[in-house]
Coordinates of C-alpha atoms in Angstrom, one line a residue:
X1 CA 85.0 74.4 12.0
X2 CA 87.8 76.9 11.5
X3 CA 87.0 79.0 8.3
X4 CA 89.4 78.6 5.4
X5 CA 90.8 81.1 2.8
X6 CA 90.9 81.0 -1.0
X7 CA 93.0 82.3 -3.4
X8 CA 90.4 85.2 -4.2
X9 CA 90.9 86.6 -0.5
X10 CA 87.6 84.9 1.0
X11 CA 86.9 82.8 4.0
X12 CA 84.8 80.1 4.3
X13 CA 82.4 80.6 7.4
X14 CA 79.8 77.8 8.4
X15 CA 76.8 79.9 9.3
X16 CA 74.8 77.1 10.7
X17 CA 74.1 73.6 11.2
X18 CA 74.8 72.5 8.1
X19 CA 77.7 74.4 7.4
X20 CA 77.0 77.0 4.3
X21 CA 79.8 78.5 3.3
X22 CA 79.2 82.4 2.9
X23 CA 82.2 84.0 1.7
X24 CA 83.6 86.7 2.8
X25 CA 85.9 89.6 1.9
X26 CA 89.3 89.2 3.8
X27 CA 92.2 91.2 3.6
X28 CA 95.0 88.3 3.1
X29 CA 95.5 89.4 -0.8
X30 CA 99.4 89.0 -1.6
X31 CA 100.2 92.0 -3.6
X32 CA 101.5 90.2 -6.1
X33 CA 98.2 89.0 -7.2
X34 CA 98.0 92.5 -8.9
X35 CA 99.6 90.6 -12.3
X36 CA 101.0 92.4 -14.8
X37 CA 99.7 90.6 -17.5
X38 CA 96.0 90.8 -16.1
X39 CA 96.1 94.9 -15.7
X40 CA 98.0 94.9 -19.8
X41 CA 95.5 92.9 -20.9
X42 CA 92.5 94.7 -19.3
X43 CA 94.2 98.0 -20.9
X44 CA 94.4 97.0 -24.7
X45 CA 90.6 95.6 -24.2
X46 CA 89.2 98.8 -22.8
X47 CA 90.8 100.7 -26.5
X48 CA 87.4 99.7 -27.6
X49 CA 85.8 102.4 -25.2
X50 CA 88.1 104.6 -26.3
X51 CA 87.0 104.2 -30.1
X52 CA 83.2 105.0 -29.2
X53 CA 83.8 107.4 -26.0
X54 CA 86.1 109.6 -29.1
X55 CA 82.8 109.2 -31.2
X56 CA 80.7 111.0 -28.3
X57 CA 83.3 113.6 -28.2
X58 CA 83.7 114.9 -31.6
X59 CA 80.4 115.0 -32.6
X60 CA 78.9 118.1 -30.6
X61 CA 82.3 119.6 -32.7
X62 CA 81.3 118.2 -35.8
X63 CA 77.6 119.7 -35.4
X64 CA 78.0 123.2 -35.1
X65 CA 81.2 123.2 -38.2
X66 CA 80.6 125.7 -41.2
X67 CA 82.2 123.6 -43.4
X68 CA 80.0 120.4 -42.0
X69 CA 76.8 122.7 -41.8
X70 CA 77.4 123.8 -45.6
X71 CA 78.0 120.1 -46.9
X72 CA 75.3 118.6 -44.9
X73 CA 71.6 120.9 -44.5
X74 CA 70.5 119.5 -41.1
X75 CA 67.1 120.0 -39.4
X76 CA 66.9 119.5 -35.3
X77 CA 65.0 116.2 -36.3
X78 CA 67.6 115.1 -38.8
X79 CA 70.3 116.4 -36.7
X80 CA 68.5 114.5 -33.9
X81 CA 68.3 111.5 -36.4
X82 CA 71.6 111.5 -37.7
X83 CA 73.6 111.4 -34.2
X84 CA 71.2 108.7 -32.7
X85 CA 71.6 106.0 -35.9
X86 CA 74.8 105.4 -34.3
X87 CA 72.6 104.2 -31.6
X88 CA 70.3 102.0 -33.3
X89 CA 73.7 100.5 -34.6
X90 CA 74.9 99.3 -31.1
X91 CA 71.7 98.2 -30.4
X92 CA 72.1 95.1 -33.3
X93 CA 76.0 95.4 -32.5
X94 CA 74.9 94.5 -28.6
X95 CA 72.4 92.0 -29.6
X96 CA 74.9 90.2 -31.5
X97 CA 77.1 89.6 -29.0
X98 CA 74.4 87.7 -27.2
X99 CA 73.6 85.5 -30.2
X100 CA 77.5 84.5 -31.0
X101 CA 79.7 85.7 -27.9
X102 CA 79.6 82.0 -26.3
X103 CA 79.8 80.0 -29.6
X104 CA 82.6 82.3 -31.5
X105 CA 84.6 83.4 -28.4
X106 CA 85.5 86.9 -27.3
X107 CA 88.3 87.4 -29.0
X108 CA 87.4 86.6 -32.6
X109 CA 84.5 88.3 -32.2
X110 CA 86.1 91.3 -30.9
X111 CA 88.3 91.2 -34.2
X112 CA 85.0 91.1 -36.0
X113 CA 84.0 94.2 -33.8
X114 CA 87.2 96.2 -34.9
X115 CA 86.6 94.9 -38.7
X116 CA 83.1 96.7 -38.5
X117 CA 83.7 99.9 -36.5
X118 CA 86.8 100.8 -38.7
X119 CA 84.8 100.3 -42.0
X120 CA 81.9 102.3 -40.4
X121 CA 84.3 105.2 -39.6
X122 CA 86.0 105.2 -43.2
X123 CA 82.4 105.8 -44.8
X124 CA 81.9 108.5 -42.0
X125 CA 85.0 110.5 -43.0
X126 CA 84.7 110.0 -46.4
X127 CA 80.7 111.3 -46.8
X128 CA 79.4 113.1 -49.6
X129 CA 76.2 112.9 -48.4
X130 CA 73.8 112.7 -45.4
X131 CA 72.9 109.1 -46.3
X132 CA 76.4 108.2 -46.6
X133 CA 77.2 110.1 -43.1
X134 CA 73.8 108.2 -41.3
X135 CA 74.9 104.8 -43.1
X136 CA 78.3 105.1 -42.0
X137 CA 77.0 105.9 -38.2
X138 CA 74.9 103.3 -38.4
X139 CA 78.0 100.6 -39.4
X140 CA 80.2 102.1 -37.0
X141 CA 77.6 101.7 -34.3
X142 CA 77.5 98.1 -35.1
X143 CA 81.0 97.5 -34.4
X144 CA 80.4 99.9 -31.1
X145 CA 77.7 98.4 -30.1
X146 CA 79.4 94.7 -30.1
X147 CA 82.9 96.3 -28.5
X148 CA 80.9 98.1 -25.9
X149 CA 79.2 94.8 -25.0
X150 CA 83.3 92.6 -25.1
X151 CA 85.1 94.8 -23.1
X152 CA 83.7 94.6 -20.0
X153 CA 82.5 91.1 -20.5
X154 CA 86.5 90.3 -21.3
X155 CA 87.9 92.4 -18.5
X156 CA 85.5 90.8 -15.9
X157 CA 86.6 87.5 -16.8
X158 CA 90.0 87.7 -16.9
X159 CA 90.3 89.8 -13.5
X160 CA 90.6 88.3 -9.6
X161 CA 87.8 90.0 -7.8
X162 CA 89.9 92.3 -5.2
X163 CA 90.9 94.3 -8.4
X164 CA 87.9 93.6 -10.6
X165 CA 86.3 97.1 -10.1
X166 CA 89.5 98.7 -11.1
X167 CA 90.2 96.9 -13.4
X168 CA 86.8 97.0 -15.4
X169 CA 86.8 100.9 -14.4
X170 CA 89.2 101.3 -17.3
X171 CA 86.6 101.1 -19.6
X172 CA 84.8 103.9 -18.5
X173 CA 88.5 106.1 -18.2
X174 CA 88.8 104.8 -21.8
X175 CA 85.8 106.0 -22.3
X176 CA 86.0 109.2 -20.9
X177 CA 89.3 110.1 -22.8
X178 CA 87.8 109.3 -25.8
X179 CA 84.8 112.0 -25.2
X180 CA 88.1 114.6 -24.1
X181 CA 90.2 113.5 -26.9
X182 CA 87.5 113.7 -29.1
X183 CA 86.7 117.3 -28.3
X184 CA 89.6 118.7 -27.9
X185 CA 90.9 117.5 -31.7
X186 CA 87.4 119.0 -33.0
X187 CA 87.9 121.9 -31.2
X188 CA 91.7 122.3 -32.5
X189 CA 90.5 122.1 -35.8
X190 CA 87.3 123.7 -36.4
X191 CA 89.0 126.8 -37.9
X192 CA 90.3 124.5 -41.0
X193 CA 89.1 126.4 -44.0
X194 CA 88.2 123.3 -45.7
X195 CA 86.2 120.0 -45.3
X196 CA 89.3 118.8 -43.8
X197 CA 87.9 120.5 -40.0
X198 CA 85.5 118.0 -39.9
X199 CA 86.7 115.2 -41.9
X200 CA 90.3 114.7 -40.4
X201 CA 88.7 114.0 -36.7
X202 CA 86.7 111.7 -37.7
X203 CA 89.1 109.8 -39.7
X204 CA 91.6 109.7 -36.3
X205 CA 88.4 107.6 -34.4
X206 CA 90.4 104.4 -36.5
X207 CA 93.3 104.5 -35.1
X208 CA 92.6 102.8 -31.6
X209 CA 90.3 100.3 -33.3
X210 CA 93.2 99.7 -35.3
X211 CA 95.6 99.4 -32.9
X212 CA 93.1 96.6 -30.9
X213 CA 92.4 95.0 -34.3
X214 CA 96.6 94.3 -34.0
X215 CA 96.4 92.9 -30.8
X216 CA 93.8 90.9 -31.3
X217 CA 95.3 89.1 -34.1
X218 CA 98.7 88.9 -33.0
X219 CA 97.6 87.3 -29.4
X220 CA 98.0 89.5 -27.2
X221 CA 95.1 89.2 -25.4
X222 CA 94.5 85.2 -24.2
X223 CA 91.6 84.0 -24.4
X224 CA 89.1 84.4 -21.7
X225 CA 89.5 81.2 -19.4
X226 CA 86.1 80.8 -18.4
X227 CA 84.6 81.1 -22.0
X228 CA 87.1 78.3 -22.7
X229 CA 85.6 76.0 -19.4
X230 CA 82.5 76.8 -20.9
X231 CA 83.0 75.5 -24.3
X232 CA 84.5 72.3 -22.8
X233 CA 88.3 73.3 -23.4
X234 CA 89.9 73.1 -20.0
X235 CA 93.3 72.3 -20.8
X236 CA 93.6 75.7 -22.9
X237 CA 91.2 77.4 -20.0
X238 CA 94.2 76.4 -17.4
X239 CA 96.7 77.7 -20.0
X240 CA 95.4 80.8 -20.8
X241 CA 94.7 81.2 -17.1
X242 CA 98.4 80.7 -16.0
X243 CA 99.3 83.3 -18.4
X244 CA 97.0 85.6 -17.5
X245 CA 98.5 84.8 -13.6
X246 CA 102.0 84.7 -14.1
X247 CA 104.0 84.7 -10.9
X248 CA 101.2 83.9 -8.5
X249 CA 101.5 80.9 -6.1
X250 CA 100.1 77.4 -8.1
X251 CA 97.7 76.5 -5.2
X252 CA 95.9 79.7 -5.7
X253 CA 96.0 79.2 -9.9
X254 CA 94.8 75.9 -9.0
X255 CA 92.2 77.1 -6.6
X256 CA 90.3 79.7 -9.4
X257 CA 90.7 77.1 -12.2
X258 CA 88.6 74.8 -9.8
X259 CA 86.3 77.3 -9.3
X260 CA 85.4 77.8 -12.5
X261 CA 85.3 73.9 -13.2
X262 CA 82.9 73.8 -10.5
X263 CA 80.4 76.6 -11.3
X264 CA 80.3 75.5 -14.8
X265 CA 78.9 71.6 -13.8
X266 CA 76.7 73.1 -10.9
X267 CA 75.2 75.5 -14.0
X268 CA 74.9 72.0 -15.8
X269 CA 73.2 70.0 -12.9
X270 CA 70.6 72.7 -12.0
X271 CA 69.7 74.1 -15.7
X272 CA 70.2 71.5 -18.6
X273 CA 67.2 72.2 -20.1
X274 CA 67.5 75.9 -20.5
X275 CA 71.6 76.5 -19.8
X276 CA 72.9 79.4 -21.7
X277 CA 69.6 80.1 -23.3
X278 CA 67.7 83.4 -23.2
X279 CA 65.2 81.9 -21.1
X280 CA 67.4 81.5 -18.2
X281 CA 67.5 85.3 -18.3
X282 CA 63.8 85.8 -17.1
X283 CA 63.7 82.7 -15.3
X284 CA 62.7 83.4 -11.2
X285 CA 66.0 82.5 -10.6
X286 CA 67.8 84.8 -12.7
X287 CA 65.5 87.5 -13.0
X288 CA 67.0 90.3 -10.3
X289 CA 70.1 89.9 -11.9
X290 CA 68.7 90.9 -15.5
X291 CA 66.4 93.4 -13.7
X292 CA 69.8 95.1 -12.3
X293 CA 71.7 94.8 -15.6
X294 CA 69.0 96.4 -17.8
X295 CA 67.8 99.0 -15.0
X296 CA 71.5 100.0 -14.0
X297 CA 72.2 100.8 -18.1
X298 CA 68.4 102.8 -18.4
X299 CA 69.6 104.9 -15.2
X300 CA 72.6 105.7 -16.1
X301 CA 71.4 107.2 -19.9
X302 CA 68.4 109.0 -18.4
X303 CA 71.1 110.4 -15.7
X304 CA 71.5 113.2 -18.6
X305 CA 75.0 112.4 -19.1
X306 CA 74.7 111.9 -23.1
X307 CA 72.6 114.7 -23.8
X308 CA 75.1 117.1 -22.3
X309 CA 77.8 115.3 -24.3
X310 CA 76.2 115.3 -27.4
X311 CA 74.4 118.6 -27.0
X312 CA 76.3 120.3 -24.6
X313 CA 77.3 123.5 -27.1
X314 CA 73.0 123.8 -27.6
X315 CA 72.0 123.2 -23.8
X316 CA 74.2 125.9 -22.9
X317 CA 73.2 128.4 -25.3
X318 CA 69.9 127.7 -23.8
X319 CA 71.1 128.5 -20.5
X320 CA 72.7 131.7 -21.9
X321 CA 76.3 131.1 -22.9
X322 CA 77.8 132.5 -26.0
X323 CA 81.2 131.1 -25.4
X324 CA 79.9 127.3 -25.1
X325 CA 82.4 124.9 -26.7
X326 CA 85.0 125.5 -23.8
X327 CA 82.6 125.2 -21.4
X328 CA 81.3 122.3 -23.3
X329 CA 84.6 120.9 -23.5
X330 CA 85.2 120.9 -19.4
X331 CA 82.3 118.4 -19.0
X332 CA 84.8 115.8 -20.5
X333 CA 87.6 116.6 -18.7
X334 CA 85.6 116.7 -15.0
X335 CA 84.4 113.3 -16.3
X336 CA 87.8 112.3 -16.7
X337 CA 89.0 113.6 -13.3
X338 CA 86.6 111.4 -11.3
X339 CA 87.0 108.1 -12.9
X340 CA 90.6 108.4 -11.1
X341 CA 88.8 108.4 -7.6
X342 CA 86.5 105.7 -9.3
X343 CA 89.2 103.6 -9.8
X344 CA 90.5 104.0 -6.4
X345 CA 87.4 103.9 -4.2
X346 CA 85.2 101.2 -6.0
X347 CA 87.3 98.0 -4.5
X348 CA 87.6 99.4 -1.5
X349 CA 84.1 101.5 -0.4
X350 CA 81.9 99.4 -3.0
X351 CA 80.0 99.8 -5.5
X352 CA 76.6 100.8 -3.8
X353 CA 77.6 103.6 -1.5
X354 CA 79.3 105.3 -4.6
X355 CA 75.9 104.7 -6.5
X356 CA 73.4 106.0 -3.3
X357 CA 76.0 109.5 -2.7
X358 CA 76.0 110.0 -6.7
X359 CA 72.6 109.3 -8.0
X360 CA 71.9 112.0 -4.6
X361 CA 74.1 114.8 -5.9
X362 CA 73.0 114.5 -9.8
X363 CA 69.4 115.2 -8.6
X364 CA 70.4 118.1 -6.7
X365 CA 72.7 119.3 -9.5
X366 CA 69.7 118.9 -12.0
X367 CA 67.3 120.3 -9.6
X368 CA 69.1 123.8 -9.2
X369 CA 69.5 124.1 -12.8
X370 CA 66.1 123.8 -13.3
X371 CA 65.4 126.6 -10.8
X372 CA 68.1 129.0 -12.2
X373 CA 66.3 128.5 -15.7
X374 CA 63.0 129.4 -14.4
X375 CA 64.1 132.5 -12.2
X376 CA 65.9 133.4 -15.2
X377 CA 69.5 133.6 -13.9
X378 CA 70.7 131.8 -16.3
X379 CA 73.9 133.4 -17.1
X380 CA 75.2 133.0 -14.0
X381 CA 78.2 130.7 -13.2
X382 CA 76.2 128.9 -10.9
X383 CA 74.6 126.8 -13.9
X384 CA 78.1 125.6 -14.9
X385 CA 79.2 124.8 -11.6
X386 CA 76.3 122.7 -11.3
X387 CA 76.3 121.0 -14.3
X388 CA 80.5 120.0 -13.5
X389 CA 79.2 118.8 -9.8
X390 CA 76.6 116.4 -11.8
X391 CA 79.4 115.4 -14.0
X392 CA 82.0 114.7 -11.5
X393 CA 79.3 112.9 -9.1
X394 CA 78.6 110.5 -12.5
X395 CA 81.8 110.4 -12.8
X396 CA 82.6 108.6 -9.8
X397 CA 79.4 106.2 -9.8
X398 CA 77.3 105.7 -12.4
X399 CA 79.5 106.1 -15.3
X400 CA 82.2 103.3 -14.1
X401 CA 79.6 101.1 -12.5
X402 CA 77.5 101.0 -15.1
X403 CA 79.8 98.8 -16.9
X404 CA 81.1 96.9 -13.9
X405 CA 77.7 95.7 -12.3
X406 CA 75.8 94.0 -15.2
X407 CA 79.2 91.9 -16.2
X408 CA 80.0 90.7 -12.5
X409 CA 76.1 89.1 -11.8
X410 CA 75.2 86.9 -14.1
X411 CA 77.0 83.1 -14.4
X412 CA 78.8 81.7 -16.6
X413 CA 76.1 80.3 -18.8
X414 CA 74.5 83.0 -19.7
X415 CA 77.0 85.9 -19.0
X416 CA 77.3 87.4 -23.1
X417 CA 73.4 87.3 -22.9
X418 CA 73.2 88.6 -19.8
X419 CA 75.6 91.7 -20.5
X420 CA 74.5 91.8 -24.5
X421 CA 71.0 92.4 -22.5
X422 CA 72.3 95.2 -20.6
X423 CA 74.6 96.4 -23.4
X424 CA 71.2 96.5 -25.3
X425 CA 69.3 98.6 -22.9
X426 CA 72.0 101.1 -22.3
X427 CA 71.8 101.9 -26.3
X428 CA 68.3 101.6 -26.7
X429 CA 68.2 104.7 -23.8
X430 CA 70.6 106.2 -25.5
X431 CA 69.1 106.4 -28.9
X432 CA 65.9 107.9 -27.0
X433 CA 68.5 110.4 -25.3
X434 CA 70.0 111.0 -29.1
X435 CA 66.6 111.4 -30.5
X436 CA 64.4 113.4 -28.2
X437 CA 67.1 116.0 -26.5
X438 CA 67.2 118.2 -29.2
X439 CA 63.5 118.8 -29.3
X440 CA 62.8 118.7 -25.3
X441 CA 65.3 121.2 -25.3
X442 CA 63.3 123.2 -27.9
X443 CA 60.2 122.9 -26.0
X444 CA 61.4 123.5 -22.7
X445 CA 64.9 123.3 -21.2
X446 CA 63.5 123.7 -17.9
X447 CA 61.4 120.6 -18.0
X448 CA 64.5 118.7 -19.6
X449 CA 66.5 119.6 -16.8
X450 CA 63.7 118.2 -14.1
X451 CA 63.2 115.2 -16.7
X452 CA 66.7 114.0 -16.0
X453 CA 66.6 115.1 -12.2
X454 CA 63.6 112.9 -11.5
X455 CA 65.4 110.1 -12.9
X456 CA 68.5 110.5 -11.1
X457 CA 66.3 110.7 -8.1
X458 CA 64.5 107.3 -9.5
X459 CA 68.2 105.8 -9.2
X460 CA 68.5 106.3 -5.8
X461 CA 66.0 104.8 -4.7
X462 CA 66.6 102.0 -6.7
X463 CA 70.0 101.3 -5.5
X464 CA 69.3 101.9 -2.2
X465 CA 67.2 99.0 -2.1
X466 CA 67.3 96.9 -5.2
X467 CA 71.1 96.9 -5.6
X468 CA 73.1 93.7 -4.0
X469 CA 77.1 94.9 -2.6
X470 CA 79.3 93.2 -5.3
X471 CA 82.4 94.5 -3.7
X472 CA 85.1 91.7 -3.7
X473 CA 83.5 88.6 -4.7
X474 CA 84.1 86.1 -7.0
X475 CA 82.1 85.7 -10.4
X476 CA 81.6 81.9 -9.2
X477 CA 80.5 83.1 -5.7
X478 CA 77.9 85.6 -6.8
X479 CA 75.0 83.5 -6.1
X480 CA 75.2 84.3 -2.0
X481 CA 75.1 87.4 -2.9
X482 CA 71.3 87.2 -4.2
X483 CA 70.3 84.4 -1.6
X484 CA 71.0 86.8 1.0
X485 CA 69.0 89.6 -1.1
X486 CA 66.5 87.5 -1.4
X487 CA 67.0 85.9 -5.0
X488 CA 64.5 83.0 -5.3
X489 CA 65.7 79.6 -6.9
X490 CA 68.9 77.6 -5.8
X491 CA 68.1 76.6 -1.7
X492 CA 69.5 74.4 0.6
X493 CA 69.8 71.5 -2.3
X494 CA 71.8 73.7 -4.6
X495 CA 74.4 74.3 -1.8
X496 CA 74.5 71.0 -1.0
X497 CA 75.2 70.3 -4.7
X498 CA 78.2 72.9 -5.4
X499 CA 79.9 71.7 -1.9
X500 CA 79.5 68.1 -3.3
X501 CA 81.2 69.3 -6.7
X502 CA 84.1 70.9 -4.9
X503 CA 84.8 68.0 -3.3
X504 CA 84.7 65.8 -6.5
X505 CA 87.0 68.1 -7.7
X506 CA 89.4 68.5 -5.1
X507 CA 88.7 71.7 -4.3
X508 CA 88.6 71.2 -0.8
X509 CA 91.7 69.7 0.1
X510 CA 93.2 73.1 -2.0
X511 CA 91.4 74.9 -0.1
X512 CA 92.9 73.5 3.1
X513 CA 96.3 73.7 1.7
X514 CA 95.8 77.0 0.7
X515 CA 94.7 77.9 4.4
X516 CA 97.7 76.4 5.7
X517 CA 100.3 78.2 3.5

């Protein structure tokens, strides 16, 4: 049997007897399957990384403010406190998603998102008070937490898989130029002789949840398609999708619409008792894939990444520094400069040889520091060089990836759990990191230092060999992924069962004609 090619850039290889198709990467992608729409609408979505990344940035600023530090008398525990209930807001912001992302829809509840976080940052830069500041975190978080959780569950869904990396890569480059932008504002104005130093940057964290507020409710982004197959509404799904693939060929629209189709009744067939419930999660079938999503988010907080962010100005005074907020302030922008790499690199090299050569270099960059603390050389440049080598090396793997890998491997039916899940766990780490750095670092920056160097190390050696290769496949072909890794559950009769769908559908004969064009 001669393999055949889909619209996604796979072939169709019998590997046997009976004919399994494995699919597999091919290099037939028309560059015009790069749509314009797709890569616009990915880009307004990611603006809500941009509105918590900016909240990352401007708070080390914020901190170490005389006007802030004479309105608000802050303890290391309350300061700890205080930065981390933004956290703990995410947290019930992530969970949230989970409960209502499948039965309200992305987009409303994105809209919902914005609605929070901008009423969250209007109490923040209006406070009067520390409850009002630590309430106003703690709102804001809500409306970050259920962004943060949207935006890469959107982006995945609305992107072919050759450019799916990229694509979701843009949240973590939003991200990023939040942190910088963030920074650099707080930084500019610090030297305000009034409460306006601190108060006018964190009024300016609105205006991009303002701006994807507008977009939201003036359509601009279309519906995801595959939430729309989900919820029974394939007319619209095959709408929305034709917009969102304007100017490809109408086999290969035809083609992904019957994908989708077909994943959703195989999901049907093989889990009507549980589908889209939480229990599907932590069934044996499903369980690597929430083990990766929640592990992948723990890693990539206990990486150390945050704790420099948040406390970079205090973890360098510790190492010796006097002039820290510029050094501080170059952690963002090295951040920034590898996502571009990121960007290029993770469709093409993958996503686990990027993870293996950057979890590698963070532990060696955490190692030396360590070392320089205790032989007390400290003040020399070394220490910054290494921390900018850790950054850049996160940069270009576990900072994009850890939004692209827990959105691309879970199905359909329980994808907004799935990612909420994840979401969840990457806040919950990083209230820990919010909480405990400043007193760690009190205790023994040293130890912190080999804390977040035995984790990176922990990484490694967990996607060396607990991480599947993602690179290129399709969201409805992610199951032979985990059967070749080993995933327990579907077998020879659920194969049988999704090539018997296909067919119903029709999917088949597109294929063929799809082959033949």
């Amino acid at each position: 049997m001669p393999p055949t090619s889909n619209r996604n850039g796979y072939s169709t290889v019998p590997d046997d007897a009976d004919a399994e198709p494995l699919l597999k990467p091919t290099s037939n992608v028309s560059p015009r399957s790069w749509s314009a729409t797709t890569i616009l609408c990915a880009l307004l979505a990611s603006l809500g990384g941009l509105s918590f990344g900016y909240d990352q940035g401007v708070i080390a600023n914020v901190l170490v403010m005389a006007y802030f530090q004479r309105r608000f008398v802050l303890t290391p525990l309350s300061t700890g406190f205080m930065t981390a209930f933004l956290e703990l807001g995410a947290l019930l912001g992530s969970i949230l998603i989970g409960v209502f992302g499948d039965t309200q829809g992305r987009g409303r509840m994105m809209t919902y998102a914005c609605l929070v976080f901008i009423i969250g940052g209007a109490v923040q830069c209006a406070a009067f008070s520390l409850w009002h500041l630590v309430v106003g975190r703690g709102v804001g978080g809500v409306g970050v937490g259920m962004l943060s959780t949207l935006t890469p569950l959107y982006i995945s869904e609305i992107s072919p898989p050759h450019m799916r990396g990229a694509l979701m890569s843009l949240e973590q480059l939003s991200i990023v130029s939040g942190v910088v932008l963030g920074f650099w504002i707080g930084y500019a104005t610090r030297h305000i002789e009034n409460e306006g130093s601190w108060r006018i940057p964190l009024a300016l964290q609105l205006v991009p949840g303002i701006v994807l507020l507008l977009a939201c409710v003036s359509g601009l982004l279309p519906t995801s398609p595959r939430w729309l197959v989900l919820r029974d509404r394939e007319p619209e799904a095959e709408e929305s999708l034709r917009r969102l693939r304007a100017g490809e060929d109408e086999v290969n629209i035809q083609i992904e619409f019957m994908e989708m189709r077909a994943e959703k009744a195989l999901i049907q067939r093989t889990s009507a008792k549980d589908v889209g419930s939480w229990n599907m999660l932590f069934s044996a079938k499903y369980r690597p894939r929430t083990a990766i999503g929640v592990l992948m988010m723990a890693f990539q907080q206990w990486s150390g990444i945050n704790a420099l962010l948040y406390y970079g100005p205090t973890l360098l005074s510790t190492l010796g520094f006097s002039d820290n907020l510029v050094i501080s302030g170059g952690i963002g922008v090295t951040q920034l400069v590898a996502v571009f790499p990121a960007i290029a690199l993770i469709d093409r090299v993958g996503r686990k040889p990027l993870l293996r050569s950057g979890s590698a270099v963070m532990t060696l960059s955490h190692f030396v520091i360590a070392i320089l603390i205790i032989c007390a050389s400290c003040r020399s440049m070394g220490a910054v060089v290494c921390i900018y080598v850790f950054t850049f090396a996160y940069g270009l793997s576990f900072g994009p990836i850890g939004w692209v890998l827990p959105s691309e491997v879970f199905p359909l039916s329980v994808r907004s759990r799935g990612v909420a899940l994840s979401t969840a766990s990457n806040w919950a780490n990083n209230f820990l990191i919010g909480l405990l750095t400043p007193p760690l670092v009190a205790l023994s920056a040293q130890g912190t230092f080999t804390l977040f160097a035995a984790a990176c190390f922990a990484g490694y050696i967990w996607c060396t060999y607990w991480v599947p290769e993602t690179r290129g496949v399709g969201l409805e072909e992610m199951d032979a992924v985990f059967r070749k890794d080993g995933e327990s559950g579907a077998g020879r009769e659920e194969v049988e069962m999704r090539r018997q769908i296909e067919e119903e559908l029709g999917l088949g004969r597109l294929l063929e004609e799809a082959g033949r064009a």
